[in-house]
Every structure is written in C-alpha cells, then in structure tokens.
Coordinates of C-alpha atoms in Angstrom, one line a residue:
X1 CA -22.1 22.0 -10.8
X2 CA -21.3 20.7 -7.3
X3 CA -18.4 18.6 -6.2
X4 CA -20.9 15.8 -5.5
X5 CA -22.2 15.9 -9.0
X6 CA -18.8 15.7 -10.6
X7 CA -17.7 13.0 -8.2
X8 CA -20.8 10.8 -9.0
X9 CA -20.3 11.3 -12.7
X10 CA -16.6 10.6 -12.9
X11 CA -16.7 7.7 -10.4
X12 CA -19.7 6.2 -12.2
X13 CA -17.9 6.4 -15.6
X14 CA -14.7 4.8 -14.3
X15 CA -16.7 2.1 -12.5
X16 CA -18.6 1.3 -15.7
X17 CA -15.2 1.1 -17.5
X18 CA -13.8 -1.3 -15.0
X19 CA -16.9 -3.6 -15.1
X20 CA -17.0 -3.4 -18.9
X21 CA -13.3 -4.5 -19.1
X22 CA -14.0 -7.4 -16.7
X23 CA -16.9 -8.6 -18.8
X24 CA -14.9 -8.4 -22.0
X25 CA -11.9 -10.2 -20.6
X26 CA -13.6 -12.8 -18.5
X27 CA -11.8 -16.1 -18.3
X28 CA -12.7 -19.7 -18.5
X29 CA -9.4 -21.4 -17.6
X30 CA -7.2 -21.6 -14.6
X31 CA -4.2 -20.3 -16.5
X32 CA -6.2 -17.2 -17.5
X33 CA -7.5 -16.8 -14.0
X34 CA -4.1 -17.0 -12.3
X35 CA -1.6 -15.6 -14.8
X36 CA -3.7 -14.1 -17.6
X37 CA -2.5 -16.8 -20.0
X38 CA 1.0 -15.5 -20.0
X39 CA -0.1 -13.1 -22.7
X40 CA 0.2 -9.6 -21.3
X41 CA 2.5 -7.2 -23.3
X42 CA 5.4 -5.7 -21.3
X43 CA 4.2 -2.1 -21.3
X44 CA 0.7 -3.1 -20.3
X45 CA 2.0 -5.3 -17.6
X46 CA 4.2 -2.4 -16.4
X47 CA 1.1 -0.2 -16.1
X48 CA -0.8 -2.9 -14.3
X49 CA 2.1 -3.5 -12.0
X50 CA 2.2 0.3 -11.3
X51 CA -1.5 0.3 -10.4
X52 CA -1.1 -2.9 -8.4
X53 CA 1.8 -1.4 -6.6
X54 CA 0.5 2.2 -6.1
X55 CA -2.2 1.3 -3.6
X56 CA -4.3 3.6 -1.4
X57 CA -1.2 3.9 0.7
X58 CA 0.7 5.5 -2.2
X59 CA -2.1 7.7 -3.6
X60 CA -4.0 8.7 -0.4
X61 CA -1.8 8.2 2.6
X62 CA 1.9 8.6 1.6
X63 CA 1.8 12.3 0.9
X64 CA -0.3 12.8 4.0
X65 CA 2.3 11.1 6.2
X66 CA 5.1 13.1 4.6
X67 CA 3.0 16.2 5.1
X68 CA 2.9 15.6 8.9
X69 CA 6.3 13.8 9.3
X70 CA 8.4 16.0 7.1
X71 CA 11.8 14.7 6.4
X72 CA 11.3 11.4 8.2
X73 CA 8.3 10.7 6.0
X74 CA 10.8 9.9 3.2
X75 CA 11.1 6.4 4.7
X76 CA 8.0 5.5 2.6
X77 CA 9.5 6.9 -0.6
X78 CA 12.9 5.2 -0.1
X79 CA 11.6 1.9 1.2
X80 CA 8.9 1.4 -1.4
X81 CA 10.9 2.5 -4.5
X82 CA 14.1 0.9 -3.4
X83 CA 12.2 -2.3 -2.7
X84 CA 10.7 -2.4 -6.2
X85 CA 14.2 -2.1 -7.7
X86 CA 15.3 -4.9 -5.5
X87 CA 12.4 -7.1 -6.6
X88 CA 12.8 -6.3 -10.3
X89 CA 16.5 -6.9 -10.4
X90 CA 17.2 -9.6 -7.8
X91 CA 14.1 -11.8 -7.7
X92 CA 11.5 -11.4 -10.4
X93 CA 13.5 -12.8 -13.4
X94 CA 14.4 -15.9 -11.5
X95 CA 10.9 -16.5 -10.2
X96 CA 9.5 -16.0 -13.7
X97 CA 12.0 -18.5 -15.1
X98 CA 11.0 -21.0 -12.4
X99 CA 7.6 -20.9 -14.1
X100 CA 5.1 -21.4 -11.2
X101 CA 1.8 -19.6 -10.7
X102 CA 2.3 -18.4 -7.1
X103 CA 4.9 -17.8 -4.4
X104 CA 3.6 -20.8 -2.3
X105 CA 4.0 -22.8 -5.5
X106 CA 7.6 -21.8 -5.8
X107 CA 8.2 -22.5 -2.1
X108 CA 6.5 -25.9 -2.3
X109 CA 8.5 -27.1 -5.3
X110 CA 11.8 -25.5 -4.4
X111 CA 11.7 -26.9 -0.9
X112 CA 10.2 -30.3 -2.0
X113 CA 7.7 -30.2 0.8
X114 CA 3.9 -29.9 1.1
X115 CA 4.4 -28.6 4.6
X116 CA 6.6 -25.7 3.3
X117 CA 3.8 -25.0 0.8
X118 CA 1.2 -24.9 3.5
X119 CA 3.3 -22.5 5.6
X120 CA 3.7 -20.3 2.6
X121 CA 0.0 -20.4 2.0
X122 CA -0.6 -19.2 5.6
X123 CA 1.9 -16.4 5.2
X124 CA 0.4 -15.3 1.8
X125 CA -3.1 -15.1 3.2
X126 CA -2.0 -13.4 6.4
X127 CA 0.1 -10.8 4.6
X128 CA -2.5 -10.1 1.9
X129 CA -5.4 -9.7 4.4
X130 CA -3.3 -7.2 6.4
X131 CA -2.5 -5.3 3.3
X132 CA -6.0 -5.3 1.9
X133 CA -7.3 -3.9 5.2
X134 CA -5.6 -0.6 4.3
X135 CA -7.1 -0.6 0.8
X136 CA -10.6 -1.0 2.0
X137 CA -10.2 1.7 4.6
X138 CA -9.0 4.0 1.7
X139 CA -12.2 3.1 -0.2
X140 CA -14.3 4.0 2.9
X141 CA -12.5 7.4 3.3
X142 CA -13.2 8.4 -0.3
X143 CA -16.8 7.3 -0.3
X144 CA -17.6 8.9 3.1
X145 CA -16.5 12.4 1.9
X146 CA -17.2 12.7 -1.8
X147 CA -20.3 10.6 -2.2
X148 CA -21.6 11.6 1.2
X149 CA -22.5 8.1 2.3
X150 CA -21.6 6.2 5.4
X151 CA -18.1 4.8 5.5
X152 CA -19.4 1.3 5.9
X153 CA -21.7 1.6 2.9
X154 CA -18.7 2.9 0.9
X155 CA -16.7 -0.2 1.8
X156 CA -19.6 -2.4 0.7
X157 CA -19.8 -0.5 -2.6
X158 CA -16.1 -1.2 -3.1
X159 CA -16.6 -4.8 -2.3
X160 CA -19.2 -5.2 -4.9
X161 CA -17.0 -3.7 -7.6
X162 CA -14.0 -5.8 -6.7
X163 CA -16.1 -8.9 -6.6
X164 CA -17.4 -8.3 -10.1
X165 CA -14.1 -7.9 -11.9
X166 CA -11.9 -10.1 -9.7
X167 CA -14.2 -13.1 -9.5
X168 CA -15.4 -12.8 -13.1
X169 CA -12.2 -11.8 -14.9
X170 CA -9.5 -13.3 -12.7
X171 CA -5.9 -12.1 -13.4
X172 CA -6.7 -11.3 -17.1
X173 CA -9.6 -9.1 -16.1
X174 CA -7.7 -7.6 -13.2
X175 CA -4.7 -6.8 -15.4
X176 CA -6.5 -4.9 -18.1
X177 CA -8.7 -3.2 -15.4
X178 CA -5.5 -2.1 -13.7
X179 CA -4.1 -0.6 -16.9
X180 CA -7.2 1.6 -17.0
X181 CA -6.9 2.3 -13.2
X182 CA -3.3 3.4 -13.6
X183 CA -4.3 6.0 -16.2
X184 CA -7.1 7.3 -13.9
X185 CA -5.0 7.5 -10.8
X186 CA -1.9 9.1 -12.3
X187 CA -4.0 11.8 -14.1
X188 CA -5.9 12.4 -10.9
X189 CA -2.7 12.8 -8.9
X190 CA -0.9 15.0 -11.4
X191 CA -3.5 17.5 -12.4
X192 CA -4.0 19.0 -9.0
X193 CA -0.3 18.8 -8.3
X194 CA 0.5 20.8 -11.4
X195 CA -2.2 23.4 -10.7
X196 CA -1.2 23.9 -7.0
X197 CA 2.5 24.0 -7.9
X198 CA 1.8 26.8 -10.4
X199 CA -0.5 28.6 -8.0
X200 CA 2.0 28.6 -5.1
X201 CA 5.4 28.9 -6.8
X202 CA 4.6 29.8 -10.4
X203 CA 6.3 26.6 -11.6
X204 CA 3.9 24.1 -13.2
X205 CA 6.3 21.1 -12.6
X206 CA 5.7 19.9 -9.0
X207 CA 9.2 18.4 -8.7
X208 CA 10.7 21.8 -9.5
X209 CA 8.1 23.7 -7.6
X210 CA 9.0 21.7 -4.5
X211 CA 12.4 23.6 -4.5
X212 CA 11.1 27.0 -5.7
X213 CA 10.1 30.2 -3.9
X214 CA 6.6 31.1 -2.9
X215 CA 5.3 33.8 -5.3
X216 CA 2.8 35.6 -3.1
X217 CA 1.4 35.8 0.4
X218 CA 3.1 36.4 3.8
X219 CA 6.0 34.1 2.8
X220 CA 6.5 35.5 -0.7
X221 CA 10.1 35.2 -1.9
X222 CA 11.0 32.4 0.6
X223 CA 11.8 28.9 -0.6
X224 CA 8.9 26.6 0.0
X225 CA 10.8 24.3 2.5
X226 CA 12.3 27.3 4.2
X227 CA 8.8 28.7 4.7
X228 CA 7.6 25.4 6.0
X229 CA 10.4 25.3 8.6
X230 CA 9.5 28.8 9.7
X231 CA 5.8 27.9 10.0
X232 CA 6.7 24.9 12.1
X233 CA 9.0 26.9 14.4
X234 CA 6.2 29.5 15.0
X235 CA 3.8 26.6 15.9
X236 CA 6.2 25.0 18.3
X237 CA 6.6 22.0 16.0
X238 CA 9.9 20.3 14.9
X239 CA 11.2 21.8 11.7
X240 CA 9.7 20.2 8.6
X241 CA 13.2 19.4 7.1
X242 CA 14.6 18.4 10.5
X243 CA 16.0 14.9 10.9
X244 CA 16.3 12.8 14.1
X245 CA 15.3 15.7 16.4
X246 CA 13.0 15.8 19.3
X247 CA 9.4 14.9 18.3
X248 CA 10.6 12.9 15.3
X249 CA 11.6 9.3 14.7
X250 CA 15.0 8.1 15.8
X251 CA 17.7 7.1 13.3
X252 CA 17.5 3.4 14.1
X253 CA 13.7 3.4 13.7
X254 CA 14.0 5.3 10.4
X255 CA 16.6 2.8 9.2
X256 CA 14.5 -0.2 10.4
X257 CA 11.2 1.0 8.8
X258 CA 13.0 1.8 5.5
X259 CA 14.7 -1.7 5.4
X260 CA 11.4 -3.4 6.3
X261 CA 9.5 -1.6 3.6
X262 CA 12.3 -2.3 1.1
X263 CA 12.6 -6.1 1.6
X264 CA 8.9 -6.4 2.3
X265 CA 8.3 -5.0 -1.2
X266 CA 10.5 -7.8 -2.7
X267 CA 8.5 -10.4 -0.8
X268 CA 4.9 -9.2 -1.5
X269 CA 3.1 -12.0 -3.3
X270 CA 0.7 -9.8 -5.3
X271 CA 3.5 -7.9 -6.9
X272 CA 5.6 -11.0 -7.6
X273 CA 2.8 -12.7 -9.3
X274 CA 2.6 -9.9 -11.9
X275 CA 5.9 -11.2 -13.5
X276 CA 4.2 -14.5 -14.3
X277 CA 1.7 -12.8 -16.6
X278 CA 4.2 -11.9 -19.4
X279 CA 5.1 -14.0 -22.3
X280 CA 8.7 -14.8 -21.3
X281 CA 11.6 -13.8 -19.0
X282 CA 12.7 -11.0 -21.4
X283 CA 9.2 -9.5 -21.3
X284 CA 9.2 -9.7 -17.5
X285 CA 12.4 -7.6 -17.4
X286 CA 11.0 -5.0 -19.7
X287 CA 7.7 -4.8 -17.8
X288 CA 9.8 -4.2 -14.6
X289 CA 11.4 -1.2 -16.4
X290 CA 8.1 0.2 -17.5
X291 CA 6.6 -0.3 -14.0
X292 CA 9.5 1.5 -12.4
X293 CA 9.0 4.5 -14.8
X294 CA 5.3 4.6 -14.2
X295 CA 5.8 4.4 -10.4
X296 CA 8.4 7.1 -10.4
X297 CA 6.0 9.6 -11.9
X298 CA 3.8 9.5 -8.8
X299 CA 6.6 8.9 -6.2
X300 CA 8.6 11.9 -7.3
X301 CA 5.5 14.1 -7.2
X302 CA 4.3 13.0 -3.7
X303 CA 6.9 15.1 -1.6
X304 CA 5.8 18.2 -3.5
X305 CA 2.1 17.5 -2.9
X306 CA 2.8 16.9 0.8
X307 CA 4.5 20.3 1.1
X308 CA 1.8 22.2 -0.8
X309 CA -0.9 20.6 1.3
X310 CA 0.9 21.4 4.6
X311 CA 1.3 25.0 3.7
X312 CA -2.2 25.5 2.5
X313 CA -3.7 23.6 5.5
X314 CA -1.9 25.5 8.2
X315 CA -2.4 28.9 6.5
X316 CA -6.2 28.3 6.0
X317 CA -6.9 27.1 9.5
X318 CA -4.5 28.4 12.2
X319 CA -5.7 31.4 14.1
X320 CA -8.9 31.5 12.1
X321 CA -12.3 32.0 13.8
X322 CA -14.3 28.9 13.6
X323 CA -17.3 30.8 12.2
X324 CA -15.0 32.0 9.4
X325 CA -13.6 28.5 8.7
X326 CA -13.2 27.6 5.0
X327 CA -15.8 25.6 3.2
X328 CA -13.6 22.6 2.8
X329 CA -13.2 22.2 6.6
X330 CA -17.0 22.1 7.0
X331 CA -17.2 19.5 4.2
X332 CA -14.6 17.2 5.8
X333 CA -15.8 17.8 9.3
X334 CA -18.9 15.8 8.6
X335 CA -16.8 12.7 7.9
X336 CA -15.2 12.6 11.4
X337 CA -11.7 12.8 9.8
X338 CA -11.1 16.4 10.9
X339 CA -12.3 18.1 14.1
X340 CA -11.9 21.1 16.4
X341 CA -12.3 21.5 20.2
X342 CA -12.3 24.9 21.7
X343 CA -10.1 24.4 24.7
X344 CA -9.6 28.0 25.7
X345 CA -13.2 29.2 24.8
X346 CA -12.1 31.9 22.4
X347 CA -13.7 30.5 19.3
X348 CA -10.4 30.6 17.4
X349 CA -8.8 27.4 15.9
X350 CA -5.4 26.9 17.4
X351 CA -3.0 24.4 15.7
X352 CA 0.2 23.3 17.4
X353 CA 2.0 20.3 19.0
X354 CA 0.2 17.5 20.8
X355 CA -3.2 15.9 20.3
X356 CA -6.5 17.7 20.2
X357 CA -8.4 14.7 21.5
X358 CA -7.7 11.5 23.3
X359 CA -8.3 9.8 20.0
X360 CA -10.1 10.6 16.7
X361 CA -13.2 12.8 17.3
X362 CA -16.5 11.1 17.6
X363 CA -19.6 13.3 17.0
X364 CA -22.9 13.3 18.9
X365 CA -25.8 12.9 16.6
X366 CA -29.1 14.9 16.7
X367 CA -32.4 13.1 16.4
X368 CA -32.3 13.4 12.6
X369 CA -28.8 11.8 12.5
X370 CA -26.9 15.0 11.8
X371 CA -23.9 15.8 14.0
X372 CA -24.8 17.9 17.0
X373 CA -23.2 21.3 17.5
X374 CA -22.1 23.3 20.6
X375 CA -20.8 26.7 21.3
X376 CA -19.0 28.5 18.4
X377 CA -20.4 25.9 16.1
X378 CA -17.9 23.4 17.6
X379 CA -18.7 19.7 17.2
X380 CA -19.5 18.0 20.5
X381 CA -17.1 15.1 21.0
X382 CA -17.3 12.0 23.2
X383 CA -13.5 11.7 23.4
X384 CA -12.1 14.0 26.1
X385 CA -9.6 16.6 24.9
X386 CA -6.0 16.3 26.0
X387 CA -4.0 18.8 28.0
X388 CA -2.0 19.7 24.9
X389 CA -2.6 23.2 23.4
X390 CA -3.5 21.8 20.0
X391 CA -7.2 22.2 19.2
X392 CA -7.2 20.7 15.7
X393 CA -7.5 17.0 14.8
X394 CA -6.6 16.2 11.2
X395 CA -6.6 12.6 9.9
X396 CA -3.5 12.2 7.7
X397 CA -5.4 10.2 5.1
X398 CA -7.4 13.3 4.0
X399 CA -4.5 15.5 2.9
X400 CA -4.3 14.4 -0.7
X401 CA -8.1 14.1 -1.1
X402 CA -8.7 17.5 0.5
X403 CA -5.8 19.2 -1.2
X404 CA -7.8 20.4 -4.3
X405 CA -10.5 21.8 -2.1
X406 CA -8.0 23.5 0.2
X407 CA -6.4 25.1 -2.9
X408 CA -9.8 26.1 -4.2
X409 CA -9.5 24.2 -7.5
X410 CA -12.6 23.5 -9.7
X411 CA -15.1 20.9 -8.6
X412 CA -14.3 18.5 -11.4
X413 CA -10.7 18.3 -10.2
X414 CA -12.0 17.2 -6.7
X415 CA -14.2 14.6 -8.4
X416 CA -11.3 13.3 -10.4
X417 CA -9.1 13.0 -7.3
X418 CA -11.8 10.9 -5.7
X419 CA -11.9 8.6 -8.7
X420 CA -8.1 8.3 -8.6
X421 CA -8.1 7.4 -4.9
X422 CA -10.7 4.7 -5.6
X423 CA -8.7 3.4 -8.6
X424 CA -5.6 3.1 -6.4
X425 CA -7.3 1.3 -3.6
X426 CA -9.4 -1.1 -5.7
X427 CA -6.5 -2.0 -8.1
X428 CA -4.3 -3.2 -5.3
X429 CA -7.3 -4.8 -3.4
X430 CA -8.1 -6.9 -6.5
X431 CA -4.5 -8.1 -6.8
X432 CA -4.3 -9.1 -3.2
X433 CA -7.6 -10.9 -3.3
X434 CA -6.4 -12.9 -6.3
X435 CA -3.3 -13.9 -4.3
X436 CA -5.6 -15.1 -1.5
X437 CA -7.9 -16.9 -4.0
X438 CA -5.0 -18.7 -5.8
X439 CA -3.3 -19.6 -2.5
X440 CA -6.5 -21.4 -1.4
X441 CA -7.6 -23.0 -4.6
X442 CA -4.3 -23.8 -6.3
X443 CA -1.8 -24.3 -3.5
X444 CA -4.0 -25.5 -0.7
X445 CA -6.7 -27.5 -2.5
X446 CA -5.3 -28.7 -5.8
X447 CA -1.6 -29.1 -4.9
X448 CA -2.2 -30.4 -1.4
X449 CA -5.6 -31.5 -0.2
X450 CA -7.4 -32.5 -3.5
X451 CA -4.7 -33.4 -6.1
X452 CA -7.3 -35.0 -8.4
X453 CA -9.3 -31.8 -8.8
X454 CA -9.7 -30.9 -12.5
X455 CA -9.4 -27.4 -14.0
X456 CA -13.1 -26.6 -14.0
X457 CA -13.4 -27.5 -10.3
X458 CA -10.2 -25.5 -9.5
X459 CA -11.6 -22.4 -11.3
X460 CA -14.9 -22.7 -9.3
X461 CA -13.0 -23.1 -6.1
X462 CA -10.9 -20.0 -6.9
X463 CA -13.9 -17.9 -7.5
X464 CA -15.6 -19.0 -4.3
X465 CA -12.4 -18.3 -2.4
X466 CA -12.2 -14.8 -4.0
X467 CA -15.8 -14.1 -3.0
X468 CA -15.2 -15.1 0.6
X469 CA -12.0 -13.1 0.7
X470 CA -13.9 -10.0 -0.6
X471 CA -16.4 -10.3 2.3
X472 CA -13.6 -10.7 4.9
X473 CA -11.7 -7.8 3.4
X474 CA -14.8 -5.6 3.7
X475 CA -14.9 -6.4 7.5
X476 CA -11.3 -5.2 7.7
X477 CA -12.3 -2.0 6.0
X478 CA -15.2 -1.4 8.3
X479 CA -13.0 -2.1 11.4
X480 CA -9.6 -0.6 10.4
X481 CA -6.4 -1.1 12.2
X482 CA -5.0 2.4 11.7
X483 CA -4.0 4.9 9.0
X484 CA -3.8 3.4 5.5
X485 CA 0.0 3.6 5.2
X486 CA 0.5 2.3 8.8
X487 CA -1.6 -0.8 8.1
X488 CA 0.3 -1.3 4.8
X489 CA 3.6 -0.9 6.6
X490 CA 2.6 -3.8 8.9
X491 CA 2.0 -6.0 5.8
X492 CA 5.4 -5.1 4.4
X493 CA 7.0 -6.1 7.7
X494 CA 5.2 -9.4 7.6
X495 CA 6.3 -10.0 4.0
X496 CA 9.9 -9.0 4.9
X497 CA 10.1 -11.5 7.7
X498 CA 8.5 -14.4 5.9
X499 CA 8.8 -14.5 2.1
X500 CA 11.9 -12.4 1.4
X501 CA 14.4 -14.6 3.2
X502 CA 13.0 -17.9 2.0
X503 CA 12.8 -16.7 -1.7
X504 CA 16.4 -15.2 -1.6
X505 CA 17.8 -18.4 0.0
X506 CA 15.8 -20.5 -2.4
X507 CA 17.2 -18.8 -5.4
X508 CA 20.8 -18.2 -4.4
X509 CA 21.6 -21.1 -2.1
X510 CA 21.4 -24.7 -3.2
X511 CA 22.1 -25.9 0.3
X512 CA 19.0 -24.4 1.9
X513 CA 16.7 -27.2 3.1
X514 CA 13.0 -27.6 3.5
X515 CA 13.4 -27.7 7.3
X516 CA 15.3 -24.4 7.3
X517 CA 12.7 -22.8 5.1
X518 CA 9.8 -23.9 7.2
X519 CA 11.5 -22.8 10.5
X520 CA 12.6 -19.5 9.0
X521 CA 9.2 -18.5 7.6
X522 CA 7.4 -19.4 10.9
X523 CA 10.0 -17.8 13.2
X524 CA 10.0 -14.6 11.1
X525 CA 6.3 -14.0 10.7
X526 CA 5.4 -15.2 14.2
X527 CA 7.9 -12.8 15.8
X528 CA 6.8 -9.9 13.6
X529 CA 3.1 -10.5 14.0
X530 CA 3.4 -11.0 17.8
X531 CA 5.3 -7.7 18.2
X532 CA 2.8 -5.8 16.1
X533 CA -0.2 -7.3 17.9
X534 CA 1.3 -6.7 21.3
X535 CA 2.1 -3.0 20.7
X536 CA -1.0 -2.2 18.6
X537 CA -3.7 -4.1 20.4
X538 CA -2.6 -5.7 23.7
X539 CA -0.6 -2.7 25.0
X540 CA -1.1 0.2 22.6
X541 CA -0.2 2.8 25.3
X542 CA 3.4 1.4 25.5
X543 CA 5.7 4.0 24.0
X544 CA 9.1 4.0 22.3
X545 CA 10.8 3.3 25.7
X546 CA 9.3 -0.2 25.6
X547 CA 10.1 -1.0 21.9
X548 CA 12.9 -3.4 21.1
X549 CA 16.0 -1.4 20.3
X550 CA 13.7 1.6 19.9
X551 CA 12.1 0.1 16.8
X552 CA 8.4 0.7 16.2
X553 CA 5.9 -1.9 15.0
X554 CA 6.2 -0.4 11.5
X555 CA 9.9 -1.3 11.4
X556 CA 10.1 -4.5 13.3
X557 CA 9.9 -6.6 10.1
X558 CA 13.6 -5.7 9.6
X559 CA 14.4 -7.6 12.8
X560 CA 12.0 -10.4 11.9
X561 CA 13.8 -10.7 8.5
X562 CA 17.2 -11.1 10.2
X563 CA 15.8 -13.7 12.6
X564 CA 14.4 -15.6 9.6
X565 CA 17.7 -15.6 7.7
X566 CA 19.6 -16.8 10.8
X567 CA 17.1 -19.6 11.5
X568 CA 17.1 -20.7 7.8
X569 CA 20.9 -20.8 7.6
X570 CA 21.3 -22.5 11.0
X571 CA 18.7 -25.2 10.5
X572 CA 19.9 -25.9 6.9
X573 CA 23.4 -26.4 8.2
X574 CA 22.4 -29.3 10.5
X575 CA 19.8 -31.0 8.2
X576 CA 20.2 -33.2 5.1
X577 CA 21.0 -31.3 1.9
X578 CA 18.3 -31.1 -0.7
X579 CA 18.0 -33.8 -3.3
X580 CA 20.2 -33.6 -6.3
X581 CA 17.4 -32.8 -8.8
X582 CA 16.5 -29.7 -6.6
X583 CA 20.1 -28.5 -6.5
X584 CA 20.4 -29.0 -10.2
X585 CA 17.1 -27.0 -10.8
X586 CA 18.3 -24.1 -8.7
X587 CA 21.7 -24.0 -10.4
X588 CA 20.0 -24.1 -13.8
X589 CA 17.7 -21.3 -12.7
X590 CA 20.7 -18.9 -12.4
X591 CA 22.8 -20.3 -15.2
X592 CA 23.3 -18.1 -18.3
X593 CA 22.2 -19.7 -21.6
X594 CA 25.8 -20.1 -22.7
X595 CA 27.1 -21.8 -19.6
X596 CA 27.6 -25.6 -19.5
X597 CA 25.6 -27.8 -17.1
X598 CA 27.6 -29.6 -14.4
X599 CA 28.0 -33.4 -14.6
X600 CA 26.1 -35.7 -12.3
X601 CA 27.5 -36.0 -8.8
X602 CA 29.0 -32.5 -8.6
X603 CA 26.5 -31.4 -5.9
X604 CA 26.5 -32.5 -2.3
X605 CA 23.8 -35.1 -1.6

C-alpha cells in the first residue's frame, strides 16, 4: 500500500477521533468554554499542556532547524524547556490562585484598570495571531506533501477541523482533544526516531544513539557527531558542533534568542490558561510536573532526530546524478519545498555553502498544471540562482516529515508522522484561537464594553469570535511569514516583551501601578514588533551589521523585555501607589497558608 493510502487512512482516523471527542465534550456554559469547568485531572491536563505546548514548531521545525544550525540550534531546546520550567515554578501557581479566566483578566483586576485590560487584550490577540501563523503553515506543509493537495487547500482543511472542535467544545473539548493529540504526536515522533537510531547506530534509544558510533557505511566506526563534523568540513560548511564560528550565530544573538524564548514561554497566554483548568492550585502544580515530563520525551529526542536526518540527507543527495535521485526527493520536489538548479551543467547535485536560489524555488507549470522540467530533469525556476556553489534548496521544515522516507522506513510510518505533525499544529492552533476568542468575548465585551451581557450571550460571542479568528488564522497560513519555528520565535519575543514583565511585577511587587503596567506593555511590544516588522518586511535585506547590538529579530524580545521592566519600574515609582485592597490581594496571593495577615494600614497608600 502506498504512502498516500496510509496517510489518508491514519489522518482520517485521527480526525474522526478529534471530532468525536469535540461532540462528546461540547459545552453549554462560559466556564466550560473558557476553563473546562475547572475539572481536568492533573495528568490529563499535563498531556493537554504538552500537546498545546509542542506545536508545529516543536514537532516539525525544531529538529529541522537544529539539523541545519547544528550546535546553535540548541537555543530552541534551551529556551523553550527552560521557559516552561520558569512558567511552572514562578508564575503558574500564583496565577491559578488568583482565579481569573484569562491573562487580560488578571492584568485588568491586578492593575485596577479597564485600560490595562484593553492593552492586555491587544497584546494577547497580537501574540496569538503571530503564533498561530506558524501552526497553519505547518498544516499546509503536511497536507501539500502527504495528501498531495494544494497548500492553500490543506490550510482550509485544517481550519475546518479546528473550527469544529474549538467552537463546539471550547476549552473542555480542546483539552480532551489535546490529550488524544499528544498520544498521536509523541508516538509519531518516537517510532521513526527509534527505527532510524537502530538503523544508523545499532542503538534503539535515540538519546543514546545520538552519542554512539555509526555501524556501517563510509563513516562506520566514527561517532555520529564526529562524522557530521567531517561531512561539514568536506562540504565547506561550519562544523556541526562548532559554536560562535564564522557562518553561525554570534554569542550575543544566541543568548538573546534563548532568553527571549525562555521568558516568552512564561508569558504565552495559551499555556498560562491551561493552569486554570485544574481543580485547585495543588492539581495545577502536579499538572506542571506531568507536562514537563511529557514535553521532555520529545525535546530530548529532537537533537538525535536532527543529526540522523542531516546525515541521511547529505549522503543520499550530494554528488548524486539527478537522474539517480532517490524517490523521496522526487516526492518532495513537487511541493516546492526542495529544489535543484544545475549551475555547472553536469547533471550532478552539488550541496555546499550558500543559497541555491535567490529565494525558495518556484516552478513553472505545464498546461496541465504539472511542474515543467528542463535539462537533466531539472525543475525550471523563476527565481534566479545565486553565485554560490550550492545547487540544492531544502526547506528546513521538511526534515522531520521527510526523515522516514529518507531512511526508507515503511509507508505506514510516513503516514503516522504526517498525522503527528497535524496533531501538533492543530492542538496549539486550537489553544491559541481560544485565547483570542476569550480575549474578545470575556475581556473586551463582557468585562469592558457590555458588562450587562449574560452567560448565554457571552458564549455566543465567544463562538463567533473563534470562528472569525479561524478565518484570519487561515489567511496567515496561506501567506506565511517564514519558517514555522522562526514565526513562532517572533511570537515568543512579543510575549516576552509584553506579558512576562507585567505578570512578574504584578505578582511580586505590590508597588507596581496601573500606569507603569500600561506603559511597560505598550513600550515592550511596540519596540519588539517594530523591530521585527522593519527587518522582516520593510528592509529584509539588512543583515547582522544593521541589527541592534548584533541581535536578530528572533532575539530582540529580550531587549524589549528589559525596556518593559525599566518602564514599569520607572513609571510606578513616580505614580500613586495601588489601592490598599490591591496591595492586600497581592500579598495574600504569595502568603503561605500558615502566615498571618498584616493589619490594616501596613501598606503604603
């Protein structure tokens, strides 16, 4: 049976499962729609958090980025895992104890201001839409290859599925759907990793195979990473394990991106809201533990998957005649995510430093819609080739999805990986869309513009907002901003510069005022967004020499965070202290159960 048959069958079964869960768990109350009625067990919430957290960036793109970046690709591992620990230990228990549905709800009540709430709503929507753009692109990548349909049609199919279980089931439906999606994505990630690890190194445990020797082939007897370094040297590329060398990111950029990803994690509204779905604070803490365990399973496997994919990709393509190219190359070539241009006219695929094209390859279509072919079977491209010797374009987002085909695993494994990629992308997209929906219906409408709205009207408004958000998210998937993980990194930078400072100061500083919070959120997100927009859209040709302190757009959120903290502290110092009841509430938020409450008048008024 073909790859397409297995993919259709496995994806159809998983989609039917998700829709069935959504119908079975559909909600009829706002509490069920927003926080699943506070009734999710800790271990189930941990699995749902893992699925919510491990987006298309984690499943599809992270290993691909590490595969191309080598050592410096560890910024995504360090930033995302470290950020989750920061969130689970520093913020989540206090936010859960505060008892509000959403992050804007916390900001509005903590800072006793409807304006602060509105600014938080704006930040939540902006961050979530930036993040969801990466998820919808991941959906399009999977559909375009494995179901052999147009990328845009693939995005539409994903939109329909998310619409059904996000709008119908709300947080309750999303939570139990995400439990199923975690099982699908982790099984899909581990099975090929185990098989390829055993095939290359003889060790079935990928984390150990990553540090083992290659058992056969031209590099037999060499350690895997040692062989990768040798392959890179032969190709004229920086060593895979090299750090801060020519052709790789600088130390300050690596530090900035890692910090931005870490604190951005702790400020992401769709992850924070998961801690409101448990029964109590104790359950929230346990769910954080379970989530970290479930996340670690994938994150400790990703570096091995990246190395295996890199070795297999180079060895199967470099110095190979195009007519003898492997089947997987021809399959992926039709998607436009991999391409070859014969710069020297010898018909041999040459891989090396530099870019093959002046951008991703674009293929000329024949009258029947199939891609046109030129000499040596080479695809004709509208983008001119560059002067670099490299003849091969590979989109980083295909490495995990193509890995089973490159390693010649059975067709059912390829179909399973496709289902896993869709599960990862759709689970996070659903969580983000719920954040957008709740920010509009609960924080904007009921808490600000229409306070007399009843529960039934609010639930209807939430579903309408979710439907509109799904449509807009689909447009972002059709017109993507970059690689999945790159787009997600921008969202983390925006969250780092807006939500993280205002949440930390709101929990740990009674003296922080509403004026400081508003000024801090706006200054942080406007600086970060402006920097990203300038270097990614207005002046994309500007290189590292033009970056502030040599920090890339992916890492500028770290600077935006510092700006936000400085503004919050400075403005709070010159404005009137919060009311006594607010100071008392924040002190009580962090007070152990056995501590005595202070007497009236002990706080500055």
